[in-house]
mmCIF file of C-alpha atoms and ligand atoms in Angstrom:
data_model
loop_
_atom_site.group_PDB
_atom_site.id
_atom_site.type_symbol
_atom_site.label_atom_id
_atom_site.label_comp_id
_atom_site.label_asym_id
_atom_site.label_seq_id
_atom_site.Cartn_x
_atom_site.Cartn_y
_atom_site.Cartn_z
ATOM 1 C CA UNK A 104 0.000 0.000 0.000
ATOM 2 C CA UNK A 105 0.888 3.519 -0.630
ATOM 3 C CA UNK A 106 2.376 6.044 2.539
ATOM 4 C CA UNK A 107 1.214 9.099 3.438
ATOM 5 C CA UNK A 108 3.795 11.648 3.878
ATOM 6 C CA UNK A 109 3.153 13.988 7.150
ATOM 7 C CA UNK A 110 4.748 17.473 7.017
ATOM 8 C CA UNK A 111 4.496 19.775 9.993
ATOM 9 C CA UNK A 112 6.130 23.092 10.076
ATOM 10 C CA UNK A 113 6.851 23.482 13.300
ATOM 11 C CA UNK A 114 6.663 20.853 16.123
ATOM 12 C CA UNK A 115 4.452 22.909 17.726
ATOM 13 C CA UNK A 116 1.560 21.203 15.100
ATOM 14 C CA UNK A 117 2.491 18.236 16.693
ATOM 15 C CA UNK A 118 -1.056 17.861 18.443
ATOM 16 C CA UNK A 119 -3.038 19.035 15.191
ATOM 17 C CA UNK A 120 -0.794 16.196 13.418
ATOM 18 C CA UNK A 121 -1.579 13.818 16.080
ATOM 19 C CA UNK A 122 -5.440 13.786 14.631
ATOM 20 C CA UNK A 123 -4.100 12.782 11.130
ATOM 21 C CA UNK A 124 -1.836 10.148 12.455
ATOM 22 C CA UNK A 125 -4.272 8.426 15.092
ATOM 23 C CA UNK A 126 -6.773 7.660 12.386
ATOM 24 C CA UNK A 127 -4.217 6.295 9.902
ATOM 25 C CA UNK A 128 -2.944 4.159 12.559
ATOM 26 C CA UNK A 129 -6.759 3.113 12.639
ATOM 27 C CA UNK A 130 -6.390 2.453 9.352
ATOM 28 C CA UNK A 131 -3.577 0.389 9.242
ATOM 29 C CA UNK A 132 -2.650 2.887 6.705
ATOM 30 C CA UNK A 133 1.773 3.275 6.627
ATOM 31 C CA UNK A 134 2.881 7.063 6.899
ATOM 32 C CA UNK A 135 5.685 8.921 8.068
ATOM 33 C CA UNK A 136 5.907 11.965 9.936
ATOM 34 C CA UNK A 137 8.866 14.920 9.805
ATOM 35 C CA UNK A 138 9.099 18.442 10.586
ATOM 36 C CA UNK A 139 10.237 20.191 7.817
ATOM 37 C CA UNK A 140 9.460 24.140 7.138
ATOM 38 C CA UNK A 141 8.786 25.619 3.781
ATOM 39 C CA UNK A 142 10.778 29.299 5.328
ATOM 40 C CA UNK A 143 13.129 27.684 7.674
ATOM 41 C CA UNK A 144 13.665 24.532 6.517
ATOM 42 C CA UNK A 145 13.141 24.983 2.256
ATOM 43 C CA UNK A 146 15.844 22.864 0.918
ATOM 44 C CA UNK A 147 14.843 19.969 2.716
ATOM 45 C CA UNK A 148 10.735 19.982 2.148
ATOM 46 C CA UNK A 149 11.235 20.743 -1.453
ATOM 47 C CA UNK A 150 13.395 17.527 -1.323
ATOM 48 C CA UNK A 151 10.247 15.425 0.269
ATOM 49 C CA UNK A 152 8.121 16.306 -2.267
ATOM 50 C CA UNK A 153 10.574 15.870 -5.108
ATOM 51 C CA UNK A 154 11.460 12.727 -4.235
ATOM 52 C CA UNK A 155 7.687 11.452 -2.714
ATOM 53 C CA UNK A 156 6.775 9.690 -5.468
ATOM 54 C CA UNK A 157 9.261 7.413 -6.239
ATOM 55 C CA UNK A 158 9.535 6.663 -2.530
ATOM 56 C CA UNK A 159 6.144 4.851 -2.203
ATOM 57 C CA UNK A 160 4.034 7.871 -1.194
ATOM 58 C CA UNK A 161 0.547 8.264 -2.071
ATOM 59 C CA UNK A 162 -0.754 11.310 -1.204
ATOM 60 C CA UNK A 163 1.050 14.200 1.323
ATOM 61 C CA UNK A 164 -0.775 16.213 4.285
ATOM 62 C CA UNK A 165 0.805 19.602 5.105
ATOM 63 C CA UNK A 166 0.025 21.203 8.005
ATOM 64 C CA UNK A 167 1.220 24.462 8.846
ATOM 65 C CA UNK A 168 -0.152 27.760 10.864
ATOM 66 C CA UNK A 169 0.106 31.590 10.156
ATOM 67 C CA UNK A 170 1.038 32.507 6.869
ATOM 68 C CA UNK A 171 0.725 28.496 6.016
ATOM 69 C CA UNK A 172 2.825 27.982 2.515
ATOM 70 C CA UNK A 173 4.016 24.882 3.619
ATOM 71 C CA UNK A 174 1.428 22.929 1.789
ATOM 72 C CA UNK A 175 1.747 25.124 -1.707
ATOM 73 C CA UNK A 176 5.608 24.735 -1.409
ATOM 74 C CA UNK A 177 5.034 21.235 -0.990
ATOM 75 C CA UNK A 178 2.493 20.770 -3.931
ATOM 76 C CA UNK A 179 4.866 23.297 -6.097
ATOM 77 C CA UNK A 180 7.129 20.060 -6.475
ATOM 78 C CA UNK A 181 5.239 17.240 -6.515
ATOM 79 C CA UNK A 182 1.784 16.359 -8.552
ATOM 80 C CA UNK A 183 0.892 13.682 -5.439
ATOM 81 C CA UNK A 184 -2.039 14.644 -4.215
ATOM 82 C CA UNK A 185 -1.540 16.965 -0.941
ATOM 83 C CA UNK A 186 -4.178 18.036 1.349
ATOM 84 C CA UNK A 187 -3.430 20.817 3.719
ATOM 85 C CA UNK A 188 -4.415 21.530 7.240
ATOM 86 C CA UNK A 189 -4.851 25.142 8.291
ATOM 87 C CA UNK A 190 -3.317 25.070 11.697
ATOM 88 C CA UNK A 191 -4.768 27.409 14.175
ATOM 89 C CA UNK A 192 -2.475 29.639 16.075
ATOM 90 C CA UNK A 193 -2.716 32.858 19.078
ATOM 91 C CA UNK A 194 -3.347 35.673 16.776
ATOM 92 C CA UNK A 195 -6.152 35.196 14.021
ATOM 93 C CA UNK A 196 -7.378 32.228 15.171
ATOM 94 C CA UNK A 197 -6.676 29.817 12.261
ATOM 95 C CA UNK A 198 -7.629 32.366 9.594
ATOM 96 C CA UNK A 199 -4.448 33.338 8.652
ATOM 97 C CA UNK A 200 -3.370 29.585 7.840
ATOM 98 C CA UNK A 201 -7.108 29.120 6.361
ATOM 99 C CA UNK A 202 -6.968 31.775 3.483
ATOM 100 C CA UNK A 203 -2.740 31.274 2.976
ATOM 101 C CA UNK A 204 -3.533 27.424 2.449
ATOM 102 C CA UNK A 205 -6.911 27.546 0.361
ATOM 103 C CA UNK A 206 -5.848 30.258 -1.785
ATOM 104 C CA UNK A 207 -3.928 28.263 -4.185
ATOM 105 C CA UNK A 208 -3.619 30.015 -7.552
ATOM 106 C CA UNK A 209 -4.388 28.371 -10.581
ATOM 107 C CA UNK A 210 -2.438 25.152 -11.373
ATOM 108 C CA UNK A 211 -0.746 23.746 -8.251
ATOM 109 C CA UNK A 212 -3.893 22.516 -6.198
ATOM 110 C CA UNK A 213 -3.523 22.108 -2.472
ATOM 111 C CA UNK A 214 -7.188 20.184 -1.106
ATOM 112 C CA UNK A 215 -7.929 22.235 2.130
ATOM 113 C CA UNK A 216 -9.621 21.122 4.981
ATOM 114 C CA UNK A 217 -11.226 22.446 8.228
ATOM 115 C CA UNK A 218 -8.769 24.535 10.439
ATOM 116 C CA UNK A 219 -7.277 21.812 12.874
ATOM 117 C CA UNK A 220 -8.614 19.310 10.606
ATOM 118 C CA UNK A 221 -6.550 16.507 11.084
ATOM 119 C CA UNK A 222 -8.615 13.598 11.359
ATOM 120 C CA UNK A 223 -10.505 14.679 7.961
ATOM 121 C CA UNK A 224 -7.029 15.195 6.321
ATOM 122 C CA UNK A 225 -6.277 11.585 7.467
ATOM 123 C CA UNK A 226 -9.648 10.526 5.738
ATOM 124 C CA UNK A 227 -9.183 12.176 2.689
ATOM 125 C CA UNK A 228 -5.591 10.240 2.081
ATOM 126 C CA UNK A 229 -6.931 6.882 2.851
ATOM 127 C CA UNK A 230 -9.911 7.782 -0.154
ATOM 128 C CA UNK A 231 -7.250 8.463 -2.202
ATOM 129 C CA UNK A 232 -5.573 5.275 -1.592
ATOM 130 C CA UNK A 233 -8.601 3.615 -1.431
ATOM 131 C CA UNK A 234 -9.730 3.941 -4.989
ATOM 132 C CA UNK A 235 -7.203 1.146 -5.991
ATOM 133 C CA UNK A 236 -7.630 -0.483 -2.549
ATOM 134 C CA UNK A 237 -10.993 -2.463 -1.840
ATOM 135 C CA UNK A 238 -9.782 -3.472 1.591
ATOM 136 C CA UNK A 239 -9.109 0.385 2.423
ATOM 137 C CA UNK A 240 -12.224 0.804 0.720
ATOM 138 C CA UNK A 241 -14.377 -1.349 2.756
ATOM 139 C CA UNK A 242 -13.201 -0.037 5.942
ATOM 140 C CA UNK A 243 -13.880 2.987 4.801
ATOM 141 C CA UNK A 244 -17.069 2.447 4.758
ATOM 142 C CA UNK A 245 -17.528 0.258 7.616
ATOM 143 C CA UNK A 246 -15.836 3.162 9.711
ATOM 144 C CA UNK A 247 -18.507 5.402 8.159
ATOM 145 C CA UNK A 248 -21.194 2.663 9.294
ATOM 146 C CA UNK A 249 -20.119 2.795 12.764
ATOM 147 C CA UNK A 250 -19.561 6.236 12.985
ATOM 148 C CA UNK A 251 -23.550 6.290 11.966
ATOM 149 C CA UNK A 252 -24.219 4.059 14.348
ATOM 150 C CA UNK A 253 -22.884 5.629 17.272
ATOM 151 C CA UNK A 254 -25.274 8.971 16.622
ATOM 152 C CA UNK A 255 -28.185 6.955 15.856
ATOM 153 C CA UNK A 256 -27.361 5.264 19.281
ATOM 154 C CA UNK A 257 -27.580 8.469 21.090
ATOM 155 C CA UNK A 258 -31.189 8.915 19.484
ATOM 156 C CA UNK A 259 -31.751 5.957 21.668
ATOM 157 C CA UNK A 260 -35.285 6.987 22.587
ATOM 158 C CA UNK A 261 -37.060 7.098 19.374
ATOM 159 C CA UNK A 262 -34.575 4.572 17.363
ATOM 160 C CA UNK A 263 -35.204 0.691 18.041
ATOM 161 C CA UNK A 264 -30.994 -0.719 17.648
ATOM 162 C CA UNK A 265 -31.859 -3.923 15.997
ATOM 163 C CA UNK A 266 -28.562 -6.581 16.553
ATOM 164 C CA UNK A 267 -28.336 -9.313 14.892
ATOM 165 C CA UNK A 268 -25.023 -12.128 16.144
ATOM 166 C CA UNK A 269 -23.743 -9.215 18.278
ATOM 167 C CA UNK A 270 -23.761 -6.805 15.220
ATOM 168 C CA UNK A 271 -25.774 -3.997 14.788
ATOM 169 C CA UNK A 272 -28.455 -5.109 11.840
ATOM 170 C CA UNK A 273 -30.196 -1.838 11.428
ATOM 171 C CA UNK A 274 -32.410 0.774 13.204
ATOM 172 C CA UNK A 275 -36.045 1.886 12.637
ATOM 173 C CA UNK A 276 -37.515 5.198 13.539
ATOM 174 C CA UNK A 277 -40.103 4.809 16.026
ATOM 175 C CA UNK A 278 -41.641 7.658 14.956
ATOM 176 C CA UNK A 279 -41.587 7.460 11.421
ATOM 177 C CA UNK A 280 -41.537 3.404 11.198
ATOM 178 C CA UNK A 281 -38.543 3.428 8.856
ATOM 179 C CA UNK A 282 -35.691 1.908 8.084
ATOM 180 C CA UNK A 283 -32.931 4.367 9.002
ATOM 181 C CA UNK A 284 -29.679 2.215 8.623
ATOM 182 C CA UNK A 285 -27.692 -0.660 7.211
ATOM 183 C CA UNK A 286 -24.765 -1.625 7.123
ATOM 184 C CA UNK A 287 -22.332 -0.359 4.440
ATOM 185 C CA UNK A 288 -22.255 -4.219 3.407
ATOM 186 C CA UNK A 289 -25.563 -4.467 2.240
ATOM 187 C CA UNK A 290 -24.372 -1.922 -0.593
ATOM 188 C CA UNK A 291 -21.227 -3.802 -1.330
ATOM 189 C CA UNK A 292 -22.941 -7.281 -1.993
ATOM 190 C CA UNK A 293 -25.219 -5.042 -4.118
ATOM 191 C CA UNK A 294 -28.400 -6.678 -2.858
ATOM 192 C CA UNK A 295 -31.528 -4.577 -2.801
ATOM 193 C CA UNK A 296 -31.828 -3.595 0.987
ATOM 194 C CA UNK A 297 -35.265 -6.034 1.879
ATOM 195 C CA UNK A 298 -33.585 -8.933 0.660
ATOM 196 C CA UNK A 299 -30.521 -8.490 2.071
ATOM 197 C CA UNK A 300 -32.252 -8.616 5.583
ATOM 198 C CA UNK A 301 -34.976 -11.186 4.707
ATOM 199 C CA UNK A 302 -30.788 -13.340 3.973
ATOM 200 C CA UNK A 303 -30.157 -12.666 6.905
ATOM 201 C CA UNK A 304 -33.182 -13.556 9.120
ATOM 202 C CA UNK A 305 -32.332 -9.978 9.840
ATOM 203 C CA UNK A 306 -36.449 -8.554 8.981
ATOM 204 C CA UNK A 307 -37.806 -10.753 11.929
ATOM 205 C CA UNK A 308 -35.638 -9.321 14.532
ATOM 206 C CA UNK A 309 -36.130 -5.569 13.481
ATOM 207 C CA UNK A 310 -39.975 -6.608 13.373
ATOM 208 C CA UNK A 311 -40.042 -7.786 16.782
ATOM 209 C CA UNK A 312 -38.198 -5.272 18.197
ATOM 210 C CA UNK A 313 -41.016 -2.628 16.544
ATOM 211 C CA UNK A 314 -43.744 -4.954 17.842
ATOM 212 C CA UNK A 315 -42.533 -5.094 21.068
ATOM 213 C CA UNK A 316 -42.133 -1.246 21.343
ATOM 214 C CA UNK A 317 -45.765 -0.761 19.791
ATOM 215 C CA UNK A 318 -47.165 -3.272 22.701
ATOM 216 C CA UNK A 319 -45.195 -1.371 25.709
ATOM 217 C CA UNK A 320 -46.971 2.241 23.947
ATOM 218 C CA UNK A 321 -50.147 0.610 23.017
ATOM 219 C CA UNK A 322 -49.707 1.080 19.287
ATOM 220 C CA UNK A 323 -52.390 -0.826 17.218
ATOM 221 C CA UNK A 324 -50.970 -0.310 13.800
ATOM 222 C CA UNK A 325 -47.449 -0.453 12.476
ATOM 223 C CA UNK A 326 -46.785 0.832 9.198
ATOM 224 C CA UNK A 327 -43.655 -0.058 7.896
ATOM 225 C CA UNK A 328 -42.548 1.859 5.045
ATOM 226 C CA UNK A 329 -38.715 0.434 4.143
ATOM 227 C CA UNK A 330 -39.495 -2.713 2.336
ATOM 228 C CA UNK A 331 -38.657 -5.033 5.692
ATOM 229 C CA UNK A 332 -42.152 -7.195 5.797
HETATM 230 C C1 LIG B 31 4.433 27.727 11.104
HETATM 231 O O1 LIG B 31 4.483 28.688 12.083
HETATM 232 C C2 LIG B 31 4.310 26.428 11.821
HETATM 233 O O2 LIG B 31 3.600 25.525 11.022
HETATM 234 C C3 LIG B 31 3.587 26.770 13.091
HETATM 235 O O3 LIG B 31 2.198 26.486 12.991
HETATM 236 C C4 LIG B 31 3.786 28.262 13.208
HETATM 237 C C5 LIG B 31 4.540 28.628 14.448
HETATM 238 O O4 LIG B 31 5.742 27.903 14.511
HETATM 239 P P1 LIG B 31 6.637 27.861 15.842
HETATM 240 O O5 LIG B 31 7.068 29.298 16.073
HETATM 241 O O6 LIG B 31 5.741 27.337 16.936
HETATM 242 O O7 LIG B 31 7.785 26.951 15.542
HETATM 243 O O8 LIG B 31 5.550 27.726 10.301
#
């Protein structure tokens, strides 16, 4: 699998970088990480991205506060893909690094994300990666399952968690009687989304769960509207 290159300007982006690094380490996705500043340090970041490519690197993150050129300088020699962070620091609040990174003039792109936007910059690599990677891929979208998941959890009182062998097998609106959520496999297998679950025995569990909650409220009709019968 491809790396992705981490450059920080300054050390003091270390916890910024941290973001980018924990969820490639979540990934199992190989980077590396160095310091290297496009002002004080030049030579030796326009000799990363020179040389990125041909040293098994996918795609580059540069993050970098105040006036933030790390990630331009970096993109200037290299047509890897680099994302930058905007890193946020005492003075303008992360705006200075914001407009300095996004504002890349025509032909040397630099994809910007949030100010202290680590994580996302982490995500964006791996997408990159993944669109030659189907492993990557499908954790990609089993992270974005759970991720689901774990807000439709905290909707706990009007969202029936249907599990199914441990795993969560879907959830249906109490309110609305719908089918809210499956799991990113159900796309993959390319099955339509009622057969999928009648496969799995998956349609009687979320049923029962419904009935049970329409008993305990002293609901006399359910209405069903995702295709689960
Ligand atoms: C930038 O200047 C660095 O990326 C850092 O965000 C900012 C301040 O650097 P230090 O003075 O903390 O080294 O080049």
């Amino acid at each position: 699998m491809k790396k992705v290159g981490i450059i920080m300007g300054s050390d003091s982006d270390l916890p910024i970088v941290t973001k980018a690094t924990d969820t490639l380490k979540a990934l199992e996705i190989p980077f590396e990480v160095h310091v290297y500043s496009a002002h004080r340090t030049p030579v030796e970041a326009r000799d990363f991205a020179v040389n990125a490519r041909e040293n098994g690197f996918g795609a580059i993150i540069a993050a970098a506060g105040m006036a933030a050129h790390l990630a331009g300088a970096i993109a200037a020699n290299t047509t890897l893909p680099v994302i930058g962070i905007p890193c946020k620091s005492s003075n303008l609040d992360g705006m200075d690094a914001l407009l300095s990174t996004v504002q890349m003039p025509t032909g040397i792109p630099v994809a910007t994300v949030a100010i202290n936007g680590g994580a996302n910059a982490a995500l964006l690599c791996a997408q990159i990666i993944a669109v030659e990677d189907k492993e990557l891929a499908a954790k990609l979208d089993a992270k974005r399952a759970s991720d689901a998941a774990k807000v439709l959890e905290k909707d706990y009182e009007r969202v029936f968690v249907a599990e199914c062998d441990g795993e969560i097998a879907g959830f249906v609106h109490a309110e609305r009687y719908e089918l809210l959520y499956y799991p990113a496999m159900v796309n993959i297998l390319g099955l339509a989304v009622d057969e999928m679950f009648r496969r799995l025995g998956i349609a009687a569990k979320l049923m029962a769960a419904v009935e049970d909650w329409a008993r305990e409220n002293d609901i006399k009709e359910i209405r069903l509207n995702s295709g689960i019968s």
